Tab-separated table of C-alpha atoms in Angstrom:
chain	number	residue	atom	x	y	z
A	791	UNK	CA	43.425	4.474	-6.762
A	792	UNK	CA	40.336	6.434	-8.173
A	793	UNK	CA	41.230	8.650	-11.297
A	794	UNK	CA	42.083	12.232	-10.347
A	795	UNK	CA	39.151	14.318	-9.918
A	796	UNK	CA	36.673	11.213	-9.552
A	797	UNK	CA	35.121	9.779	-5.964
A	798	UNK	CA	35.962	6.063	-5.599
A	799	UNK	CA	32.811	4.028	-5.687
A	800	UNK	CA	31.900	2.668	-2.300
A	801	UNK	CA	32.499	-0.667	-1.565
A	802	UNK	CA	31.763	-2.757	1.768
A	803	UNK	CA	34.399	-4.430	3.326
A	804	UNK	CA	34.781	-8.322	3.716
A	805	UNK	CA	31.858	-9.257	5.903
A	806	UNK	CA	30.314	-12.344	7.189
A	807	UNK	CA	27.405	-13.670	4.566
A	808	UNK	CA	23.678	-13.252	5.598
A	809	UNK	CA	23.677	-17.003	6.407
A	810	UNK	CA	26.539	-16.569	8.792
A	811	UNK	CA	25.009	-13.362	10.382
A	812	UNK	CA	21.677	-15.522	10.963
A	813	UNK	CA	24.015	-18.380	12.680
A	814	UNK	CA	26.209	-15.598	14.512
A	815	UNK	CA	23.101	-13.747	16.179
A	816	UNK	CA	20.949	-16.751	16.273
A	817	UNK	CA	18.117	-15.242	14.354
A	818	UNK	CA	15.034	-17.228	13.171
A	819	UNK	CA	12.313	-15.937	11.195
A	820	UNK	CA	8.851	-15.825	13.281
A	821	UNK	CA	5.889	-17.219	11.781
A	822	UNK	CA	3.747	-14.893	13.672
A	823	UNK	CA	5.203	-11.618	12.272
A	824	UNK	CA	5.335	-13.435	8.694
A	825	UNK	CA	9.132	-12.888	8.484
A	826	UNK	CA	10.945	-14.359	5.498
A	827	UNK	CA	14.756	-13.914	4.804
A	828	UNK	CA	16.135	-13.148	1.255
A	829	UNK	CA	19.498	-14.657	1.088
A	830	UNK	CA	20.532	-14.461	-2.441
A	831	UNK	CA	22.335	-11.291	-2.892
A	832	UNK	CA	21.489	-11.423	-6.639
A	833	UNK	CA	18.149	-11.023	-5.851
A	834	UNK	CA	18.615	-8.237	-3.615
A	835	UNK	CA	20.591	-6.407	-6.047
A	836	UNK	CA	17.790	-7.084	-8.514
A	837	UNK	CA	15.304	-5.455	-6.037
A	838	UNK	CA	17.587	-2.574	-5.533
A	839	UNK	CA	17.997	-1.859	-9.164
A	840	UNK	CA	14.270	-1.509	-9.773
A	841	UNK	CA	14.333	1.654	-7.303
A	842	UNK	CA	16.400	3.581	-10.396
A	843	UNK	CA	19.500	5.484	-9.714
A	844	UNK	CA	20.756	5.560	-6.134
A	845	UNK	CA	24.132	7.030	-6.460
A	846	UNK	CA	24.190	9.747	-3.625
A	847	UNK	CA	20.376	9.472	-2.941
A	848	UNK	CA	18.810	9.057	0.357
A	849	UNK	CA	17.158	5.741	1.192
A	850	UNK	CA	14.823	4.495	3.675
A	851	UNK	CA	14.734	0.687	3.932
A	852	UNK	CA	11.718	-0.820	5.817
A	853	UNK	CA	12.260	-4.055	7.907
A	854	UNK	CA	15.732	-4.814	6.834
A	855	UNK	CA	15.841	-7.871	8.835
A	856	UNK	CA	19.307	-9.553	8.602
A	857	UNK	CA	20.458	-6.941	6.229
A	858	UNK	CA	20.693	-8.853	2.550
A	859	UNK	CA	18.865	-5.613	0.954
A	860	UNK	CA	20.693	-3.424	3.145
A	861	UNK	CA	24.250	-4.598	1.397
A	862	UNK	CA	22.936	-4.107	-1.889
A	863	UNK	CA	21.537	-0.444	-1.071
A	864	UNK	CA	25.064	0.506	0.250
A	865	UNK	CA	26.627	-1.059	-2.582
A	866	UNK	CA	24.684	1.234	-4.831
A	867	UNK	CA	26.608	4.268	-3.248
A	868	UNK	CA	23.818	5.850	-1.444
A	869	UNK	CA	24.662	9.232	0.472
A	870	UNK	CA	22.485	8.254	3.742
A	871	UNK	CA	20.323	5.153	4.504
A	872	UNK	CA	17.791	5.045	7.253
A	873	UNK	CA	17.117	1.528	8.642
A	874	UNK	CA	13.649	1.122	10.244
A	875	UNK	CA	13.543	-2.362	12.247
A	876	UNK	CA	10.813	-3.263	14.713
A	877	UNK	CA	12.633	-6.667	15.732
A	878	UNK	CA	15.224	-6.062	18.356
A	879	UNK	CA	17.135	-9.269	17.472
A	880	UNK	CA	18.147	-7.684	14.069
A	881	UNK	CA	19.625	-4.676	15.645
A	882	UNK	CA	23.249	-6.091	16.453
A	883	UNK	CA	23.504	-7.468	12.754
A	884	UNK	CA	22.501	-4.015	11.417
A	885	UNK	CA	25.071	-2.263	13.385
A	886	UNK	CA	27.839	-4.474	12.157
A	887	UNK	CA	26.944	-3.004	8.455
A	888	UNK	CA	26.699	0.377	9.911
A	889	UNK	CA	30.286	0.240	11.273
A	890	UNK	CA	31.356	-0.978	7.928
A	891	UNK	CA	29.867	2.019	6.235
A	892	UNK	CA	30.770	4.915	8.733
A	893	UNK	CA	28.585	8.052	8.501
A	894	UNK	CA	26.149	6.200	6.041
A	895	UNK	CA	23.755	4.310	8.139
A	896	UNK	CA	21.120	5.475	10.829
A	897	UNK	CA	19.349	2.628	12.633
A	898	UNK	CA	15.848	3.189	14.307
A	899	UNK	CA	14.454	0.562	16.301
A	900	UNK	CA	10.595	1.357	15.854
A	901	UNK	CA	7.500	0.483	13.854
A	902	UNK	CA	7.162	1.851	10.477
A	903	UNK	CA	3.530	2.197	10.865
A	904	UNK	CA	3.900	4.897	13.562
A	905	UNK	CA	7.258	6.325	12.507
A	906	UNK	CA	6.983	9.901	11.710
A	907	UNK	CA	8.475	9.905	8.165
A	908	UNK	CA	7.961	13.761	7.470
A	909	UNK	CA	11.327	14.470	9.504
A	910	UNK	CA	13.290	11.416	8.164
A	911	UNK	CA	15.224	13.368	5.580
A	912	UNK	CA	16.930	16.530	5.308
A	913	UNK	CA	14.871	19.507	4.203
A	914	UNK	CA	17.162	20.565	1.389
A	915	UNK	CA	15.830	17.494	-0.280
A	916	UNK	CA	12.259	18.858	-0.893
A	917	UNK	CA	11.102	19.228	-4.279
A	918	UNK	CA	7.927	20.917	-5.374
A	919	UNK	CA	5.161	18.293	-6.341
A	920	UNK	CA	5.032	19.179	-10.019
A	921	UNK	CA	9.113	18.582	-10.243
A	922	UNK	CA	10.729	15.308	-10.785
A	923	UNK	CA	10.771	12.928	-7.818
A	924	UNK	CA	13.075	13.935	-4.956
A	925	UNK	CA	16.306	12.033	-4.457
A	926	UNK	CA	14.776	9.786	-1.940
A	927	UNK	CA	13.658	6.282	-1.994
A	928	UNK	CA	11.618	3.740	-0.014
A	929	UNK	CA	12.577	0.344	-0.193
A	930	UNK	CA	11.472	-2.777	1.718
A	931	UNK	CA	11.053	-6.567	1.836
A	932	UNK	CA	7.779	-6.311	3.689
A	933	UNK	CA	6.244	-8.905	6.143
A	934	UNK	CA	3.200	-10.300	4.551
A	935	UNK	CA	1.092	-8.913	7.598
A	936	UNK	CA	2.026	-5.621	7.250
A	937	UNK	CA	2.293	-4.861	3.400
A	938	UNK	CA	-1.529	-4.199	2.843
A	939	UNK	CA	-2.181	-1.898	5.723
A	940	UNK	CA	1.359	-0.025	5.021
A	941	UNK	CA	0.604	0.781	1.456
A	942	UNK	CA	-2.700	2.250	2.042
A	943	UNK	CA	-1.426	4.337	4.722
A	944	UNK	CA	1.410	5.615	2.229
A	945	UNK	CA	-1.414	5.966	-0.484
A	946	UNK	CA	-3.345	8.146	1.785
A	947	UNK	CA	0.027	10.164	2.720
A	948	UNK	CA	0.370	10.599	-1.132
A	949	UNK	CA	-2.867	12.038	-1.439
A	950	UNK	CA	-2.507	14.312	1.403
A	951	UNK	CA	1.303	14.947	0.493
A	952	UNK	CA	2.182	14.152	3.954
A	953	UNK	CA	4.835	11.739	5.726
A	954	UNK	CA	7.303	10.838	3.463
A	955	UNK	CA	5.712	12.676	0.504
A	956	UNK	CA	6.198	16.051	2.277
A	957	UNK	CA	9.409	16.023	0.122
A	958	UNK	CA	7.748	15.482	-3.187
A	959	UNK	CA	6.752	12.539	-5.156
A	960	UNK	CA	8.980	9.998	-3.000
A	961	UNK	CA	9.393	6.805	-4.877
A	962	UNK	CA	8.814	3.350	-3.354
A	963	UNK	CA	9.970	-0.208	-4.254
A	964	UNK	CA	8.312	-2.572	-2.126
A	965	UNK	CA	7.568	-6.357	-1.898
A	966	UNK	CA	4.112	-8.260	-1.727
A	967	UNK	CA	2.529	-11.599	-1.860
A	968	UNK	CA	2.242	-12.327	-5.633
A	969	UNK	CA	-1.770	-12.024	-5.534
A	970	UNK	CA	-1.383	-8.421	-4.028
A	971	UNK	CA	1.217	-7.293	-6.543
A	972	UNK	CA	-1.457	-8.440	-9.086
A	973	UNK	CA	-4.297	-6.707	-7.443
A	974	UNK	CA	-1.989	-3.456	-7.196
A	975	UNK	CA	-1.733	-3.507	-10.955
A	976	UNK	CA	-4.624	-5.249	-12.124
A	977	UNK	CA	-6.774	-3.653	-15.267
A	978	UNK	CA	-10.553	-3.334	-15.826
A	979	UNK	CA	-11.909	-6.767	-16.672
A	980	UNK	CA	-9.256	-8.596	-14.479
A	981	UNK	CA	-10.559	-11.081	-11.681
A	982	UNK	CA	-7.739	-9.464	-9.650
A	983	UNK	CA	-9.249	-5.842	-9.982
A	984	UNK	CA	-10.045	-4.945	-6.392
A	985	UNK	CA	-10.153	-1.793	-4.162
A	986	UNK	CA	-6.477	-1.920	-3.949
A	987	UNK	CA	-6.176	-1.533	-7.752
A	988	UNK	CA	-8.197	1.473	-7.747
A	989	UNK	CA	-6.708	3.303	-4.766
A	990	UNK	CA	-3.154	2.731	-5.773
A	991	UNK	CA	-3.524	3.421	-9.510
A	992	UNK	CA	-5.448	6.612	-9.108
A	993	UNK	CA	-2.559	8.145	-6.945
A	994	UNK	CA	0.522	6.399	-8.486
A	995	UNK	CA	2.082	4.836	-11.457
A	996	UNK	CA	2.474	1.304	-10.388
A	997	UNK	CA	4.623	-1.274	-12.112
A	998	UNK	CA	4.820	-5.073	-11.251
A	999	UNK	CA	8.511	-5.457	-11.758
A	1000	UNK	CA	9.196	-9.110	-11.409
A	1001	UNK	CA	8.230	-11.956	-9.313
A	1002	UNK	CA	10.711	-13.828	-6.874
A	1003	UNK	CA	10.025	-17.798	-6.450
A	1004	UNK	CA	8.858	-18.660	-2.745
A	1005	UNK	CA	12.019	-21.111	-2.760
A	1006	UNK	CA	14.180	-18.174	-2.773
A	1007	UNK	CA	13.341	-17.184	0.935
A	1008	UNK	CA	14.086	-18.770	4.234
A	1009	UNK	CA	11.828	-20.086	5.617
A	1010	UNK	CA	9.903	-20.766	2.242
A	1011	UNK	CA	6.416	-18.802	2.033
A	1012	UNK	CA	3.655	-20.816	0.600
A	1013	UNK	CA	3.486	-18.026	-2.107
A	1014	UNK	CA	5.530	-16.464	-4.526
A	1015	UNK	CA	6.523	-12.762	-3.994
A	1016	UNK	CA	6.085	-9.550	-6.396
A	1017	UNK	CA	8.245	-6.547	-6.451
A	1018	UNK	CA	6.285	-3.353	-6.890
A	1019	UNK	CA	7.557	0.055	-7.797
A	1020	UNK	CA	5.470	3.143	-7.287
A	1021	UNK	CA	5.975	6.690	-8.565
A	1022	UNK	CA	3.134	9.023	-7.086
A	1023	UNK	CA	1.437	11.001	-10.107
A	1024	UNK	CA	1.479	14.842	-10.478
A	1025	UNK	CA	-2.242	14.931	-10.554
A	1026	UNK	CA	-4.495	12.153	-9.134
A	1027	UNK	CA	-6.916	10.560	-11.742
A	1028	UNK	CA	-9.407	11.166	-9.146
A	1029	UNK	CA	-9.319	14.638	-7.721
A	1030	UNK	CA	-11.442	13.914	-4.405
A	1031	UNK	CA	-10.224	13.614	-0.574
A	1032	UNK	CA	-8.636	10.241	-0.123
A	1033	UNK	CA	-11.514	9.159	2.480
A	1034	UNK	CA	-14.308	9.729	0.052
A	1035	UNK	CA	-12.710	7.951	-2.652
A	1036	UNK	CA	-11.825	5.295	-0.401
A	1037	UNK	CA	-15.599	4.766	0.626
A	1038	UNK	CA	-16.980	4.788	-2.623
A	1039	UNK	CA	-14.519	2.326	-3.895
A	1040	UNK	CA	-14.707	0.101	-0.829
A	1041	UNK	CA	-18.552	0.224	-1.196
A	1042	UNK	CA	-18.531	-0.803	-5.083
A	1043	UNK	CA	-16.365	-3.838	-4.270
A	1044	UNK	CA	-18.529	-4.912	-1.144
A	1045	UNK	CA	-20.319	-7.410	-3.317
A	1046	UNK	CA	-17.783	-7.859	-5.974
A	1047	UNK	CA	-19.532	-10.927	-7.601
A	1048	UNK	CA	-23.018	-8.911	-7.924
A	1049	UNK	CA	-23.587	-5.895	-10.174
A	1050	UNK	CA	-21.999	-2.551	-9.217
A	1051	UNK	CA	-25.365	-1.252	-8.245
A	1052	UNK	CA	-25.752	-3.438	-5.371
A	1053	UNK	CA	-22.410	-2.245	-3.871
A	1054	UNK	CA	-23.315	1.440	-4.658
A	1055	UNK	CA	-26.406	1.068	-2.448
A	1056	UNK	CA	-24.470	0.505	0.482
A	1057	UNK	CA	-23.519	4.359	0.447
A	1058	UNK	CA	-26.969	5.458	1.391
A	1059	UNK	CA	-29.387	5.102	4.429
A	1060	UNK	CA	-32.471	2.644	3.816
A	1061	UNK	CA	-34.859	5.561	3.367
A	1062	UNK	CA	-34.502	6.534	0.010
A	1063	UNK	CA	-31.750	4.292	-0.834
A	1064	UNK	CA	-33.094	3.172	-4.161
A	1065	UNK	CA	-33.720	6.541	-5.639
A	1066	UNK	CA	-30.190	7.888	-4.403
A	1067	UNK	CA	-28.502	5.310	-6.152
A	1068	UNK	CA	-30.410	5.563	-9.292
A	1069	UNK	CA	-29.607	9.312	-9.097
A	1070	UNK	CA	-25.813	8.447	-8.461
A	1071	UNK	CA	-25.549	6.014	-11.274
A	1072	UNK	CA	-27.402	8.343	-13.803
A	1073	UNK	CA	-25.120	11.499	-12.814
A	1074	UNK	CA	-22.180	9.473	-13.103
A	1075	UNK	CA	-23.276	7.659	-16.384
A	1076	UNK	CA	-22.367	4.080	-15.378
A	1077	UNK	CA	-24.277	1.073	-16.219
A	1078	UNK	CA	-25.565	-0.506	-12.974
A	1079	UNK	CA	-25.199	-4.023	-14.277
A	1080	UNK	CA	-21.518	-3.925	-14.801
A	1081	UNK	CA	-19.532	-5.814	-11.831
A	1082	UNK	CA	-17.078	-3.792	-9.966
A	1083	UNK	CA	-13.918	-5.286	-11.702
A	1084	UNK	CA	-15.214	-4.037	-14.986
A	1085	UNK	CA	-15.362	-0.389	-14.095
A	1086	UNK	CA	-12.794	1.601	-15.590
A	1087	UNK	CA	-10.750	4.450	-13.437
A	1088	UNK	CA	-12.783	7.334	-15.300
A	1089	UNK	CA	-16.117	5.525	-14.048
A	1090	UNK	CA	-14.900	5.673	-10.835
A	1091	UNK	CA	-13.815	9.224	-10.950
A	1092	UNK	CA	-17.640	10.092	-12.124
A	1093	UNK	CA	-18.776	7.896	-9.156
A	1094	UNK	CA	-16.775	9.878	-6.588
A	1095	UNK	CA	-17.598	13.214	-8.168
A	1096	UNK	CA	-21.199	12.438	-8.217
A	1097	UNK	CA	-21.107	11.247	-4.713
A	1098	UNK	CA	-19.347	14.344	-3.293
A	1099	UNK	CA	-21.885	16.458	-5.029
A	1100	UNK	CA	-24.538	14.404	-3.021
A	1101	UNK	CA	-22.895	14.889	0.104
A	1102	UNK	CA	-22.301	18.568	-0.507
A	1103	UNK	CA	-26.023	19.069	-0.723
A	1104	UNK	CA	-26.528	16.446	2.234
A	1105	UNK	CA	-23.370	16.021	4.560
A	1106	UNK	CA	-24.859	13.251	6.771
A	1107	UNK	CA	-24.475	11.133	3.689
A	1108	UNK	CA	-20.632	10.965	4.157
A	1109	UNK	CA	-20.889	9.839	7.708
A	1110	UNK	CA	-23.500	7.227	7.019
A	1111	UNK	CA	-22.216	3.793	7.960
A	1112	UNK	CA	-23.999	0.872	6.383
A	1113	UNK	CA	-22.233	-1.645	8.533
A	1114	UNK	CA	-23.547	0.022	11.675
A	1115	UNK	CA	-27.107	0.424	9.996
A	1116	UNK	CA	-27.126	-3.695	9.559
A	1117	UNK	CA	-25.918	-3.992	13.003
A	1118	UNK	CA	-28.461	-1.663	14.498
A	1119	UNK	CA	-31.191	-3.593	12.266
A	1120	UNK	CA	-30.177	-6.967	13.606
A	1121	UNK	CA	-30.036	-5.616	17.329
A	1122	UNK	CA	-33.667	-4.590	16.877
A	1123	UNK	CA	-34.654	-7.624	15.048
A	1124	UNK	CA	-33.105	-9.706	17.903
A	1125	UNK	CA	-34.986	-7.716	20.499
A	1126	UNK	CA	-38.459	-8.209	18.461
A	1127	UNK	CA	-37.467	-12.056	17.972
A	1128	UNK	CA	-37.679	-11.419	13.961
A	1129	UNK	CA	-35.901	-13.801	12.195
A	1130	UNK	CA	-34.886	-11.293	9.319
A	1131	UNK	CA	-34.716	-11.765	5.449
A	1132	UNK	CA	-32.562	-14.785	4.060
A	1133	UNK	CA	-31.182	-12.370	1.350
A	1134	UNK	CA	-29.951	-9.841	4.108
A	1135	UNK	CA	-28.418	-12.701	6.174
A	1136	UNK	CA	-26.274	-13.786	3.124
A	1137	UNK	CA	-25.001	-10.099	2.554
A	1138	UNK	CA	-24.416	-9.753	6.316
A	1139	UNK	CA	-21.994	-12.761	6.096
A	1140	UNK	CA	-20.156	-11.213	3.133
A	1141	UNK	CA	-19.619	-7.969	5.105
């Protein structure tokens, strides 16, 4: 019995193991959905521990599958657990868990990429952005095919403070391929520094918590897996709209092995390209001979601020699309029977 005045810790009743659930419902990981099951409850407990204190918290688990992480979340004493699962094969096993934790679990058969997270939790949990993070967490062992587009979508939501971030600075604990985890946390000068590094780190504190070896999963993926924790920053490091930051960062990393000057050129139309690129580099005080992965966050901030000023002076700049310009040029050359320039062909291949 619990001591007087204390609420007894929640414990799940005896249940079939995850392996037995997989056999019972004849579940099989689908390669086309890049599914991998994590059966070791010590590892699922370790993932959930990275999220922080979950007692009486509200949690959304993305892609629970057969329910390994789900059990660890429930065992942490959460108030409410929302499960969003796209694959209908897993729903019966999750319903078994829901029945074992009466009133605690809500199951949604749907796609996390389209699910409206701004209505997922009670309104009373909302906190001001400047306050401590709300008692809301997002946790998920993400399929590799979904992880990158999903984190980009959520980073945009952090920037706009919508979706799950209408409640405040909601924290996320998610799994990625090891290489993607390294990109998310890479420092300037690292070979893993990429567009993902800048977009994540300018909006969040990003921590690569630990590595799960591939052999811990069923079926075994060809790569190891990183567990990454995100806490949105009170103030983004680059205070410009998400679309503008993404356009500048994507352009810079367009030709990651060349000088950053070459990628920044793609922000501007061919007519006046060199002059405008030089103007942007000078205003931002960035050395044009640095490689994209060498640029610091403050240098990206300067580039975005300088580009924003140029766009304010000439709004047509922001809607300019370098790839579309290349496509139109190629069509024209084809119609005229021109072979084009070898250097452009190489860069078209990169794009």
